[in-house]
Amino acid sequence: MSEAPVTGYLPAIFCAEFESPIDALIGLHVPHDEAMDLVAAAWHRGAVRCVLASVDGGRAVAAIRLPDGRWAGCNAFPEHLCGSLDEAERRLKKLVKRGRTGVVGEL
């Protein structure tokens, strides 16, 4: 018997917008081969809305699908992963400063 997939919500700070998740990860300094592997592994599981990665130094980044189909390249905060969208949005409000924009990714 398989368990139902668990959904988590990840607050992230928007950096730039891209055409694909691979472009977003590369734009955030994830090496090309690693970005390709991450996206291929994520898509193997079905429709994907968020791809989480770590760059040198341990900084978490994410490619998050936007409602218009483009992808946001973001600095991610996996330590603030939430079980509900409302809680993730509340935490995001605390992270967004000085006119920056945030987005919540669904894992």
PDB file of C-alpha atoms in Angstrom:
ATOM      1  CA  MET A   1       0.000   0.000   0.000  1.00  0.00           C
ATOM      2  CA  SER A   2       1.459   3.391  -0.959  1.00  0.00           C
ATOM      3  CA  GLU A   3       1.049   6.524   1.094  1.00  0.00           C
ATOM      4  CA  ALA A   4      -0.518   9.699  -0.289  1.00  0.00           C
ATOM      5  CA  PRO A   5       2.077  12.285  -1.316  1.00  0.00           C
ATOM      6  CA  VAL A   6       2.761  14.949   1.291  1.00  0.00           C
ATOM      7  CA  THR A   7       2.540  18.559   0.148  1.00  0.00           C
ATOM      8  CA  GLY A   8       4.792  21.192   1.661  1.00  0.00           C
ATOM      9  CA  TYR A   9       4.820  24.921   1.040  1.00  0.00           C
ATOM     10  CA  LEU A  10       8.116  26.760   0.731  1.00  0.00           C
ATOM     11  CA  PRO A  11       8.482  30.547   1.144  1.00  0.00           C
ATOM     12  CA  ALA A  12      10.964  32.067  -1.307  1.00  0.00           C
ATOM     13  CA  ILE A  13      12.236  35.505  -2.332  1.00  0.00           C
ATOM     14  CA  PHE A  14      11.815  36.275  -6.046  1.00  0.00           C
ATOM     15  CA  CYS A  15      15.064  37.029  -7.941  1.00  0.00           C
ATOM     16  CA  ALA A  16      14.197  36.791 -11.654  1.00  0.00           C
ATOM     17  CA  GLU A  17      11.747  35.270 -14.133  1.00  0.00           C
ATOM     18  CA  PHE A  18      12.713  32.590 -16.693  1.00  0.00           C
ATOM     19  CA  GLU A  19      11.207  30.483 -19.477  1.00  0.00           C
ATOM     20  CA  SER A  20      12.071  27.112 -17.914  1.00  0.00           C
ATOM     21  CA  PRO A  21      13.040  25.591 -14.569  1.00  0.00           C
ATOM     22  CA  ILE A  22      16.469  24.731 -15.987  1.00  0.00           C
ATOM     23  CA  ASP A  23      17.062  28.362 -16.968  1.00  0.00           C
ATOM     24  CA  ALA A  24      15.914  29.493 -13.517  1.00  0.00           C
ATOM     25  CA  LEU A  25      18.307  27.142 -11.710  1.00  0.00           C
ATOM     26  CA  ILE A  26      21.221  28.050 -13.973  1.00  0.00           C
ATOM     27  CA  GLY A  27      20.411  31.741 -13.421  1.00  0.00           C
ATOM     28  CA  LEU A  28      20.791  31.070  -9.693  1.00  0.00           C
ATOM     29  CA  HIS A  29      24.267  29.558 -10.252  1.00  0.00           C
ATOM     30  CA  VAL A  30      23.325  25.876 -10.110  1.00  0.00           C
ATOM     31  CA  PRO A  31      25.703  24.021 -12.492  1.00  0.00           C
ATOM     32  CA  HIS A  32      24.067  23.093 -15.819  1.00  0.00           C
ATOM     33  CA  ASP A  33      24.407  19.304 -15.392  1.00  0.00           C
ATOM     34  CA  GLU A  34      22.989  19.430 -11.872  1.00  0.00           C
ATOM     35  CA  ALA A  35      20.066  21.618 -13.011  1.00  0.00           C
ATOM     36  CA  MET A  36      19.282  19.155 -15.814  1.00  0.00           C
ATOM     37  CA  ASP A  37      19.407  16.195 -13.410  1.00  0.00           C
ATOM     38  CA  LEU A  38      17.197  17.906 -10.814  1.00  0.00           C
ATOM     39  CA  VAL A  39      14.522  18.868 -13.327  1.00  0.00           C
ATOM     40  CA  ALA A  40      14.556  15.432 -14.994  1.00  0.00           C
ATOM     41  CA  ALA A  41      14.201  13.710 -11.598  1.00  0.00           C
ATOM     42  CA  ALA A  42      11.387  16.053 -10.548  1.00  0.00           C
ATOM     43  CA  TRP A  43       9.466  15.600 -13.807  1.00  0.00           C
ATOM     44  CA  HIS A  44       9.835  11.833 -13.603  1.00  0.00           C
ATOM     45  CA  ARG A  45       7.356  12.019 -10.680  1.00  0.00           C
ATOM     46  CA  GLY A  46       4.760  13.949 -12.697  1.00  0.00           C
ATOM     47  CA  ALA A  47       3.727  17.586 -12.938  1.00  0.00           C
ATOM     48  CA  VAL A  48       6.158  19.717 -10.989  1.00  0.00           C
ATOM     49  CA  ARG A  49       5.642  23.228  -9.604  1.00  0.00           C
ATOM     50  CA  CYS A  50       8.866  23.683  -7.638  1.00  0.00           C
ATOM     51  CA  VAL A  51      12.441  22.399  -7.952  1.00  0.00           C
ATOM     52  CA  LEU A  52      14.643  22.936  -4.902  1.00  0.00           C
ATOM     53  CA  ALA A  53      18.459  22.987  -5.092  1.00  0.00           C
ATOM     54  CA  SER A  54      21.487  24.030  -3.086  1.00  0.00           C
ATOM     55  CA  VAL A  55      24.404  26.026  -4.476  1.00  0.00           C
ATOM     56  CA  ASP A  56      27.987  26.139  -3.234  1.00  0.00           C
ATOM     57  CA  GLY A  57      28.049  27.439   0.294  1.00  0.00           C
ATOM     58  CA  GLY A  58      24.730  25.764   1.132  1.00  0.00           C
ATOM     59  CA  ARG A  59      22.391  28.543  -0.049  1.00  0.00           C
ATOM     60  CA  ALA A  60      19.004  27.087  -0.994  1.00  0.00           C
ATOM     61  CA  VAL A  61      17.450  28.180  -4.285  1.00  0.00           C
ATOM     62  CA  ALA A  62      14.280  27.148  -6.095  1.00  0.00           C
ATOM     63  CA  ALA A  63      12.660  27.312  -9.497  1.00  0.00           C
ATOM     64  CA  ILE A  64       8.951  27.906  -8.880  1.00  0.00           C
ATOM     65  CA  ARG A  65       6.278  27.720 -11.583  1.00  0.00           C
ATOM     66  CA  LEU A  66       4.259  30.921 -11.881  1.00  0.00           C
ATOM     67  CA  PRO A  67       0.551  31.041 -12.828  1.00  0.00           C
ATOM     68  CA  ASP A  68       1.425  32.263 -16.357  1.00  0.00           C
ATOM     69  CA  GLY A  69       3.646  29.204 -17.000  1.00  0.00           C
ATOM     70  CA  ARG A  70       6.982  30.977 -16.597  1.00  0.00           C
ATOM     71  CA  TRP A  71       9.401  30.118 -13.781  1.00  0.00           C
ATOM     72  CA  ALA A  72      10.627  32.250 -10.888  1.00  0.00           C
ATOM     73  CA  GLY A  73      14.238  31.864  -9.811  1.00  0.00           C
ATOM     74  CA  CYS A  74      14.218  32.375  -6.051  1.00  0.00           C
ATOM     75  CA  ASN A  75      16.256  32.263  -2.883  1.00  0.00           C
ATOM     76  CA  ALA A  76      14.468  29.571  -0.888  1.00  0.00           C
ATOM     77  CA  PHE A  77      13.983  29.021   2.819  1.00  0.00           C
ATOM     78  CA  PRO A  78      13.529  25.254   3.369  1.00  0.00           C
ATOM     79  CA  GLU A  79      13.872  25.754   7.124  1.00  0.00           C
ATOM     80  CA  HIS A  80      10.482  27.521   6.914  1.00  0.00           C
ATOM     81  CA  LEU A  81       8.751  24.654   5.066  1.00  0.00           C
ATOM     82  CA  CYS A  82       5.077  24.566   6.088  1.00  0.00           C
ATOM     83  CA  GLY A  83       2.210  22.119   5.888  1.00  0.00           C
ATOM     84  CA  SER A  84      -0.288  24.795   4.878  1.00  0.00           C
ATOM     85  CA  LEU A  85      -0.332  27.557   2.296  1.00  0.00           C
ATOM     86  CA  ASP A  86      -1.614  30.090   4.836  1.00  0.00           C
ATOM     87  CA  GLU A  87       1.281  29.424   7.209  1.00  0.00           C
ATOM     88  CA  ALA A  88       3.830  29.665   4.366  1.00  0.00           C
ATOM     89  CA  GLU A  89       2.359  33.010   3.262  1.00  0.00           C
ATOM     90  CA  ARG A  90       2.518  34.276   6.860  1.00  0.00           C
ATOM     91  CA  ARG A  91       6.189  33.281   7.123  1.00  0.00           C
ATOM     92  CA  LEU A  92       6.909  34.805   3.724  1.00  0.00           C
ATOM     93  CA  LYS A  93       5.572  38.185   4.885  1.00  0.00           C
ATOM     94  CA  LYS A  94       8.186  38.151   7.658  1.00  0.00           C
ATOM     95  CA  LEU A  95      10.977  37.369   5.147  1.00  0.00           C
ATOM     96  CA  VAL A  96      10.101  39.969   2.501  1.00  0.00           C
ATOM     97  CA  LYS A  97      11.859  43.281   3.152  1.00  0.00           C
ATOM     98  CA  ARG A  98      12.748  46.506   1.362  1.00  0.00           C
ATOM     99  CA  GLY A  99      10.344  46.214  -1.548  1.00  0.00           C
ATOM    100  CA  ARG A 100      11.311  42.661  -2.487  1.00  0.00           C
ATOM    101  CA  THR A 101       8.743  40.221  -3.819  1.00  0.00           C
ATOM    102  CA  GLY A 102       8.094  36.769  -2.474  1.00  0.00           C
ATOM    103  CA  VAL A 103       6.406  33.655  -3.766  1.00  0.00           C
ATOM    104  CA  VAL A 104       5.368  30.361  -2.189  1.00  0.00           C
ATOM    105  CA  GLY A 105       6.412  27.140  -3.878  1.00  0.00           C
ATOM    106  CA  GLU A 106       4.532  23.871  -3.542  1.00  0.00           C
ATOM    107  CA  LEU A 107       6.686  20.788  -3.035  1.00  0.00           C
TER     108      LEU A 107
END
